[in-house]
Coordinates of C-alpha atoms and ligand atoms in Angstrom, one line a residue:
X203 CA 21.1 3.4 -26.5
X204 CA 22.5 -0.3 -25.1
X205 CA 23.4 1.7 -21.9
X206 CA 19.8 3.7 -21.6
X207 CA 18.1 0.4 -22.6
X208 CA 20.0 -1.4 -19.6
X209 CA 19.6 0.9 -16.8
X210 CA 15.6 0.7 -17.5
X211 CA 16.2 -3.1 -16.8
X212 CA 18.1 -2.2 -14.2
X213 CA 15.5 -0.5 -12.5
X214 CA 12.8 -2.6 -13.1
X215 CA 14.4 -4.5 -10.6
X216 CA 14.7 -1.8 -8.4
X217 CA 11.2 -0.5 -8.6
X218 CA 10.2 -4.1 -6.9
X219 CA 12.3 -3.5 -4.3
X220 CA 11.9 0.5 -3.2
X221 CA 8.9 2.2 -2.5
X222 CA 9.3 6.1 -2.2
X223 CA 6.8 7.9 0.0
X224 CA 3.5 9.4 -1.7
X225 CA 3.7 10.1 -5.8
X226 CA 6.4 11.8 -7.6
X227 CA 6.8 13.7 -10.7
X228 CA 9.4 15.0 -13.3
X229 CA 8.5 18.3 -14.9
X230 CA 10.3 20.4 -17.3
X231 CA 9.3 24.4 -17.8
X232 CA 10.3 25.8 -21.5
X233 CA 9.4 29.6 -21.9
X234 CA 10.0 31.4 -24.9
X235 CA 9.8 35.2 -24.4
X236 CA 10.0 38.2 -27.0
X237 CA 10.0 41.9 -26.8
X238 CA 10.7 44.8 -28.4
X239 CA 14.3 45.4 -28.2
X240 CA 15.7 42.4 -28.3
X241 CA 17.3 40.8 -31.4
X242 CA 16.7 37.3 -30.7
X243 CA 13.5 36.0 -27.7
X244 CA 15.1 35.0 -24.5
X245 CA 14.8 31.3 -23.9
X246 CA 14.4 30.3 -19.9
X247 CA 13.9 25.9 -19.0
X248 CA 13.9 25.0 -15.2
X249 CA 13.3 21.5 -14.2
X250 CA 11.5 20.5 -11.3
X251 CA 11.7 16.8 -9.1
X252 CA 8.4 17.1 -6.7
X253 CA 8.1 20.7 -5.7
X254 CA 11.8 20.8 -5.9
X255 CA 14.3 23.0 -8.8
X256 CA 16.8 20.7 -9.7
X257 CA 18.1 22.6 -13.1
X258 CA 17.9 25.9 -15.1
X259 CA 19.2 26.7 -18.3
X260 CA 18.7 30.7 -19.4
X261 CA 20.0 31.8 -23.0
X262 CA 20.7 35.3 -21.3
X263 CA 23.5 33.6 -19.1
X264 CA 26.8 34.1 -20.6
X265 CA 27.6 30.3 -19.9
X266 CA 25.1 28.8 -21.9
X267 CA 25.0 26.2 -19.6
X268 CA 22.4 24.3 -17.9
X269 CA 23.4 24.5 -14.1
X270 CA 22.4 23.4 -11.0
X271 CA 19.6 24.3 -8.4
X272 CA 20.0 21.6 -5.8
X273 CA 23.2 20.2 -4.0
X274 CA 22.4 16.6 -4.8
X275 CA 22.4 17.1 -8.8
X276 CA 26.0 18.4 -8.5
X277 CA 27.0 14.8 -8.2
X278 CA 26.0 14.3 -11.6
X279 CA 29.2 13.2 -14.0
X280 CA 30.5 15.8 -16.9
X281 CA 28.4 13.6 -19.5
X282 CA 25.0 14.2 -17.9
X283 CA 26.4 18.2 -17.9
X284 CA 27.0 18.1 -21.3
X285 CA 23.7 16.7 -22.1
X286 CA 21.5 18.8 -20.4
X287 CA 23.5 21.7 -22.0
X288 CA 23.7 20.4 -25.6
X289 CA 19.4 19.9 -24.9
X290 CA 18.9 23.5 -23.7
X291 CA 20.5 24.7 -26.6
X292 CA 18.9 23.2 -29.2
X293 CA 15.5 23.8 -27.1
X294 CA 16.7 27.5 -27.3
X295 CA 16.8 27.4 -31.2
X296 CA 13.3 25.1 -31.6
X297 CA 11.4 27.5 -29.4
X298 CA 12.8 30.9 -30.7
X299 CA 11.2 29.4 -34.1
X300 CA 8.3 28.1 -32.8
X301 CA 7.1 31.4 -31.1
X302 CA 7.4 33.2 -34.4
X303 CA 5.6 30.5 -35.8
X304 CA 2.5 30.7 -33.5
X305 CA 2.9 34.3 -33.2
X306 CA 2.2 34.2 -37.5
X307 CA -0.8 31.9 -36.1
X308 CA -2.3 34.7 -34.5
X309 CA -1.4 37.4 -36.9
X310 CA 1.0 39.0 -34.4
X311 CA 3.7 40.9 -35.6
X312 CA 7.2 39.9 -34.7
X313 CA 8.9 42.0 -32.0
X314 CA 6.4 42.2 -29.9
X315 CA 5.7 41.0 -26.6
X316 CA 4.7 37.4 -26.7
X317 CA 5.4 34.1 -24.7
X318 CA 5.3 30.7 -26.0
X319 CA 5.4 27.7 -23.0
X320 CA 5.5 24.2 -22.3
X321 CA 5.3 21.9 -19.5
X322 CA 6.0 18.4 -20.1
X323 CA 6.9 15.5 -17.7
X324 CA 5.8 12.2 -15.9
X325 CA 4.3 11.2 -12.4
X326 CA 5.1 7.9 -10.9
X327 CA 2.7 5.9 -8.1
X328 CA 4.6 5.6 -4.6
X329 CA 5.4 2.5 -6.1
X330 CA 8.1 3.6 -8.2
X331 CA 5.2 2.7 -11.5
X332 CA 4.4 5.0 -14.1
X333 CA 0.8 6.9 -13.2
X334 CA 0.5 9.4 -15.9
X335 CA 2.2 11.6 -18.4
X336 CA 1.4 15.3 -19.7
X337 CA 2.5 17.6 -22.4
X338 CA 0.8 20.9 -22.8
X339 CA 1.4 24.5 -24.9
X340 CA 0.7 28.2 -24.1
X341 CA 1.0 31.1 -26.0
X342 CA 0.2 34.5 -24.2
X343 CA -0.1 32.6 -21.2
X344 CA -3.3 31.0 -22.7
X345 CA -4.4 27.0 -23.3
X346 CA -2.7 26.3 -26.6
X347 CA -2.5 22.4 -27.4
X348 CA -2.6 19.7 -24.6
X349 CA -2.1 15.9 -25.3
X350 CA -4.6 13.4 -24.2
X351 CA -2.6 10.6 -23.7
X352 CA -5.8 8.4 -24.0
X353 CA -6.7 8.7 -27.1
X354 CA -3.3 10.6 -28.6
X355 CA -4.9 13.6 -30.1
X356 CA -4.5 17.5 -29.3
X357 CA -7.2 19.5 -27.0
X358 CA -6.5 23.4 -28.4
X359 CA -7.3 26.1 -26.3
X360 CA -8.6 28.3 -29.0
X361 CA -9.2 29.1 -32.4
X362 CA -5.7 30.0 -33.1
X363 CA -4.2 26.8 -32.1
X364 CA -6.4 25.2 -34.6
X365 CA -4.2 25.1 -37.5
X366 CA -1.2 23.1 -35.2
X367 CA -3.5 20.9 -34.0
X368 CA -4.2 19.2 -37.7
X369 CA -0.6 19.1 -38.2
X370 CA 0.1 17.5 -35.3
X371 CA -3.0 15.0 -36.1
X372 CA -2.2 14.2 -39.0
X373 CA 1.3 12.9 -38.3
X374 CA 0.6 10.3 -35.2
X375 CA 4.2 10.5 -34.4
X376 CA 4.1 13.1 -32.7
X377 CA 1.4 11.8 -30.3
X378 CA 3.3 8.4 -29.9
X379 CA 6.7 9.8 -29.4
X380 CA 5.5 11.7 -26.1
X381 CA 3.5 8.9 -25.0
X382 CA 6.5 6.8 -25.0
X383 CA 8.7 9.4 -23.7
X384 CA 6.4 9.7 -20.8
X385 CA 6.1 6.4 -19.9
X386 CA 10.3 5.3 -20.1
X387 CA 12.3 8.0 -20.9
X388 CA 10.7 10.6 -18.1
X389 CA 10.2 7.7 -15.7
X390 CA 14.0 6.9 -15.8
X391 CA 15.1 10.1 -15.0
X392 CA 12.4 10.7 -12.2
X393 CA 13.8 7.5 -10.6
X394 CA 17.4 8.5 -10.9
X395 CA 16.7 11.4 -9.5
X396 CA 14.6 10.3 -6.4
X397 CA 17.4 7.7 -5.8
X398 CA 20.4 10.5 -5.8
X399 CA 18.2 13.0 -3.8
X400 CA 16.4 11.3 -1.6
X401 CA 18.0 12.7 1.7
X402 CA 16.3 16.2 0.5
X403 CA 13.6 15.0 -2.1
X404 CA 11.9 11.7 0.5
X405 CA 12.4 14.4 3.7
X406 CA 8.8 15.9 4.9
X407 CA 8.8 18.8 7.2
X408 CA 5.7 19.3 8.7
X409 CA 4.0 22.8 8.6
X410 CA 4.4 25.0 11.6
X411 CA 0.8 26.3 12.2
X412 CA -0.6 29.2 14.1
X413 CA -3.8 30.8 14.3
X414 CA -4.0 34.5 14.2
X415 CA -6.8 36.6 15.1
X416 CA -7.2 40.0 13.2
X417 CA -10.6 42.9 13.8
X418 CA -11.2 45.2 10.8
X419 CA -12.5 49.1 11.8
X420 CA -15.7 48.0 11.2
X421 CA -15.5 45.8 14.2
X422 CA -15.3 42.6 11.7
X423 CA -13.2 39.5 13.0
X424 CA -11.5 37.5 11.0
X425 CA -9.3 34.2 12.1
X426 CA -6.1 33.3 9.8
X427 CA -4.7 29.8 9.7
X428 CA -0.9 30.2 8.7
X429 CA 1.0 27.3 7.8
X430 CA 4.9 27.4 7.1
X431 CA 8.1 25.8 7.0
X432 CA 6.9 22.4 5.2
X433 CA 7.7 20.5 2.3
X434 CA 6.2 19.2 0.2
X435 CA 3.6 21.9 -0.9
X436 CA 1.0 19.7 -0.5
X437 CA -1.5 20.8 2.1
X438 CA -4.8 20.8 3.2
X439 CA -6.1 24.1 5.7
X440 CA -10.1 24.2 6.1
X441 CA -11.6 26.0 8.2
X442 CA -14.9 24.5 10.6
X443 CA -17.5 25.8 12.3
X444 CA -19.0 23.2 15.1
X445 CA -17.2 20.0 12.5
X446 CA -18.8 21.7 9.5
X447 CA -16.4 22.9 6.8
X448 CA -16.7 26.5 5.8
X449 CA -15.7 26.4 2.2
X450 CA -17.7 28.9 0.6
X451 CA -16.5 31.2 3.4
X452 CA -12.9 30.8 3.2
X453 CA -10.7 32.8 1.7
X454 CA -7.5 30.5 0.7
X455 CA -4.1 31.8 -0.9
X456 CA -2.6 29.6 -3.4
X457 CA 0.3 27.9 -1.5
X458 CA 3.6 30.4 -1.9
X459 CA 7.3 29.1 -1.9
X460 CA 9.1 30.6 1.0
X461 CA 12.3 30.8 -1.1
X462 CA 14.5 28.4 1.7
X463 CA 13.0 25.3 -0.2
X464 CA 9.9 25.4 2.2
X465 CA 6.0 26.6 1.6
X466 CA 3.5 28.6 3.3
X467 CA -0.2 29.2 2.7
X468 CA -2.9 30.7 4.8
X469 CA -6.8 30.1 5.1
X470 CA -9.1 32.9 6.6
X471 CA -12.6 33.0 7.9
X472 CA -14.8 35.9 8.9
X473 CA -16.9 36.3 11.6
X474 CA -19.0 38.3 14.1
X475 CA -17.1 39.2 17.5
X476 CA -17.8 36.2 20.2
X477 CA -17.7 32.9 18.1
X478 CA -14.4 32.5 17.8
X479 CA -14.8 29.1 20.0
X480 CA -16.8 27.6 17.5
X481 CA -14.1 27.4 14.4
X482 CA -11.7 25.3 14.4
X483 CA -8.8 25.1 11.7
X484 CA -8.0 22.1 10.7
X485 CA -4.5 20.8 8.5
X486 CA -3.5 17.8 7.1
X487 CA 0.2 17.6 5.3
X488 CA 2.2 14.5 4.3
X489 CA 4.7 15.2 7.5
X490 CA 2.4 15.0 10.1
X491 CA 1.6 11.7 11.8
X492 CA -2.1 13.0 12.0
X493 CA -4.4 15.9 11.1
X494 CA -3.9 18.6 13.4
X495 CA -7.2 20.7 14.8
X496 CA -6.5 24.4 16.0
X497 CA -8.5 26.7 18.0
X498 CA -7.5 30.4 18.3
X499 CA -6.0 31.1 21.9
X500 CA -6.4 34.1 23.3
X501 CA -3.5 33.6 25.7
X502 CA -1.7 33.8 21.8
X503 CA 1.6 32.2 21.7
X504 CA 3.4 36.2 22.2
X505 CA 1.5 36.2 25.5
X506 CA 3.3 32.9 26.6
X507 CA 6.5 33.5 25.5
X508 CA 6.4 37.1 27.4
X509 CA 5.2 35.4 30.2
X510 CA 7.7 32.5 29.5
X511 CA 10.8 35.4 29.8
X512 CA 9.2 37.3 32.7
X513 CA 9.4 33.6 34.8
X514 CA 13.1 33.4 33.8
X515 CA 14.1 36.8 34.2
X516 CA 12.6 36.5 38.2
X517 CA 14.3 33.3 38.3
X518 CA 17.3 34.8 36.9
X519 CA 16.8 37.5 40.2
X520 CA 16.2 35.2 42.2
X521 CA 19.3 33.2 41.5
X522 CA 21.6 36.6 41.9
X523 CA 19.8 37.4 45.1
X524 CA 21.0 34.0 46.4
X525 CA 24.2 34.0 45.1
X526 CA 24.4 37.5 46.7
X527 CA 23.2 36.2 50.0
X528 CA 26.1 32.8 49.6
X529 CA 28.5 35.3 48.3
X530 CA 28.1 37.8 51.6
X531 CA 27.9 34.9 53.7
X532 CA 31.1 33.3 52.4
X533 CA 32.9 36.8 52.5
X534 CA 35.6 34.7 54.4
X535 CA 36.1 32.7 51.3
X536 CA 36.1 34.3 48.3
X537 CA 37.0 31.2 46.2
X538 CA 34.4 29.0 47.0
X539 CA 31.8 31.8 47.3
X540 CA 32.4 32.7 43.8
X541 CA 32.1 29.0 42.7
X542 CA 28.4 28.9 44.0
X543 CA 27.6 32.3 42.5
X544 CA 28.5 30.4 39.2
X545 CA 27.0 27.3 39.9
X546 CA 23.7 29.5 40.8
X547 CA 23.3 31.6 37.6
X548 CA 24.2 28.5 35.8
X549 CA 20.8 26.7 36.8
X550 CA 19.1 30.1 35.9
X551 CA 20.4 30.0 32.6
X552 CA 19.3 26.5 32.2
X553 CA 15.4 27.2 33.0
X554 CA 15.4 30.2 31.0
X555 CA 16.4 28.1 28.1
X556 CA 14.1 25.4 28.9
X557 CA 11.0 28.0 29.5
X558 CA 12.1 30.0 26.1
X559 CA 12.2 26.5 24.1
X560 CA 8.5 25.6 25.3
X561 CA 7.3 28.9 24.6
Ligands
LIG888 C1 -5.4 35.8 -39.2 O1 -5.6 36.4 -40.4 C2 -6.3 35.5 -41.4 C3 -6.4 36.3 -42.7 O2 -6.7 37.7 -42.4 C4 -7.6 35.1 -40.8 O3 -8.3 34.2 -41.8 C5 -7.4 34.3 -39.5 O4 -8.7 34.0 -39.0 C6 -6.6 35.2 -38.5 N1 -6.3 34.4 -37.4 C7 -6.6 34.7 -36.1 C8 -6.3 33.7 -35.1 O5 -7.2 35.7 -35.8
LIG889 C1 1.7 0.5 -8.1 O1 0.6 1.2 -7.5 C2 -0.4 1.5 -8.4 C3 -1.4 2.3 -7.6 O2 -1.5 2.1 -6.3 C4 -1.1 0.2 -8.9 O3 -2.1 0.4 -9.7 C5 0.0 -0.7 -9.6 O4 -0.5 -1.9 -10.0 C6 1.2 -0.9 -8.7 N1 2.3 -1.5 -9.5 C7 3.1 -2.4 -9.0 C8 4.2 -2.9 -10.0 O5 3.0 -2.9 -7.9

């Protein structure tokens, strides 16, 4: 408790001094699942720095462990290991219980197939300061309870959740012990963690964006504004028609993870045949110096980079022709012809790189 007590002092110190790009958060996953079949409901945690998994602890591993889901977090000594372990465990035990308990709430018979969640954690300013905390329940995938960490009592999302929320109300602690956790306990971690990860967790790729043009059989157009490749998820893609955003007319996908630790999402706008010109997409994302505007090209990008290999392939032909014409005319000497035929093809190779990069 000294030590814990410490290190916040510690890092009071060293929130004056650091400032980490744009806000951060801490959040912590617990899903409780059952279904028929299974003796005992399968218990899954996975935590989360930013739009980062850092940790993952599932009761149907044989290791019972908490483990790993980033590089950087491998650094962490055996103690910190044997924490997050001993944590997940217990957590496994509290929310078998408390999913037979709210499945009673609902008159659900045991067995079934029912889901009991919660996702807790902290956010901190790009200051390093605490900006806000949050703690809220499912069951079925539905609003269960949710703190408000204003005035410390429980928002339920239905009837059912009713009878938890006076319980919980009634005892205060509860309500302060979260608040309190939020604010230290969930802070000190998120810093830790910024500070040991920053290489990955502080790194912004910027989104690599293209704009697609698509016709339905009915003759319908339709221009798509992919994004992909950046971290964080973060990201803004609207579409405009002469500077006028076209929200209504938009059809956005909720940004997907693209499983490498990058994101993608896509915006799409439909629209007769002929006014391409007049949209324009435009994308703004933490890794980019400035918002970007793109038109759709019809000389696409596939069109350029075919025409991009067509220039080096005749430059490659080129190159043999006059390594040809060297070579014949240095028949005499062999040595030196072939040293320019070399020399020759070289250079080739070295434009056709060049053209293929800019393509
Ligand atoms: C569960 O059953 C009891 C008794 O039949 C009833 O009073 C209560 O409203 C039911 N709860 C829900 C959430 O349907
Ligand atoms: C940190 O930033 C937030 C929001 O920008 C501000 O309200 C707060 O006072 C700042 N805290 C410190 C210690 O500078």
């Amino acid at each position: 408790m000294e030590i814990y007590v410490l290190s916040l002092l510690l890092l009071g110190v060293l929130v004056l001094t650091e400032t980490w790009a744009g806000s951060h958060s801490l959040k912590y996953f617990y899903a409780a699942m059952s279904q028929p079949g299974l003796a005992k409901p399968r218990f899954i945690s996975v935590t989360y720095v930013d739009d980062q998994q850092v940790l993952s602890f599932d009761s149907d591993r044989e290791s019972q462990s908490t483990e790993p889901r980033t590089p950087w977090i491998k650094q962490e000594i055996p103690d910190y290991w044997e924490r997050e372990t001993q944590i997940s465990r217990e957590a496994t035990q509290r929310y078998r219980m408390c999913l037979q308990k709210v499945s009673s709430y609902y008159n659900h018979s045991e067995g079934g197939v029912h889901t009991y969640q919660r996702l807790s954690g902290c956010e901190v300013f790009s200051n390093g300061s605490f900006s806000r905390g949050f703690v809220q329940y499912a069951y079925d995938g539905q609003d269960y309870l949710a703190l408000d960490t204003e005035t410390l009592r429980w928002i339920a999302g239905n009837t059912g959740a009713l009878n938890n929320k006076l319980k919980w109300e009634a005892d205060q602690s509860v309500a302060k012990y979260w608040k309190g956790y939020m604010q230290e306990e969930c802070v000190y971690w998120l810093h830790r963690y910024l500070e040991n990860g920053k290489q990955t967790l502080l790194k912004t790729d910027p989104p690599y964006v293209q704009v697609t043009r698509h016709t339905s059989s009915d003759g319908k157009v339709t221009l798509r504004c992919r994004a992909q490749d950046f971290y964080p998820a973060e990201i803004s893609l609207t579409w405009l028609r002469d500077g006028e955003e076209q929200l209504q007319e938009t059809e956005l996908i909720e940004t997907r993870p693209a499983g490498d630790g990058t994101f993608q999402k896509w915006a799409a706008v439909g629209m007769l045949s002929g006014n391409e010109q007049k949209y324009t997409c435009r994308v703004q994302h933490e890794g980019l110096p400035e918002r970007l505007f793109l038109k759709w090209e019809p000389q696409s990008s596939s069109v350029g980079l075919s025409a991009g290999v067509i220039t080096a392939l005749l430059l490659l032909l080129a190159a043999v022709i006059v390594g040809v014409v060297i070579w014949r005319k240095n028949t005499s000497d062999e040595n030196r012809g072939s040293y320019i035929t070399t020399e020759s093809s070289d250079s080739a190779q070295g434009s056709d790189v060049s053209l293929t990069a800019k393509a």
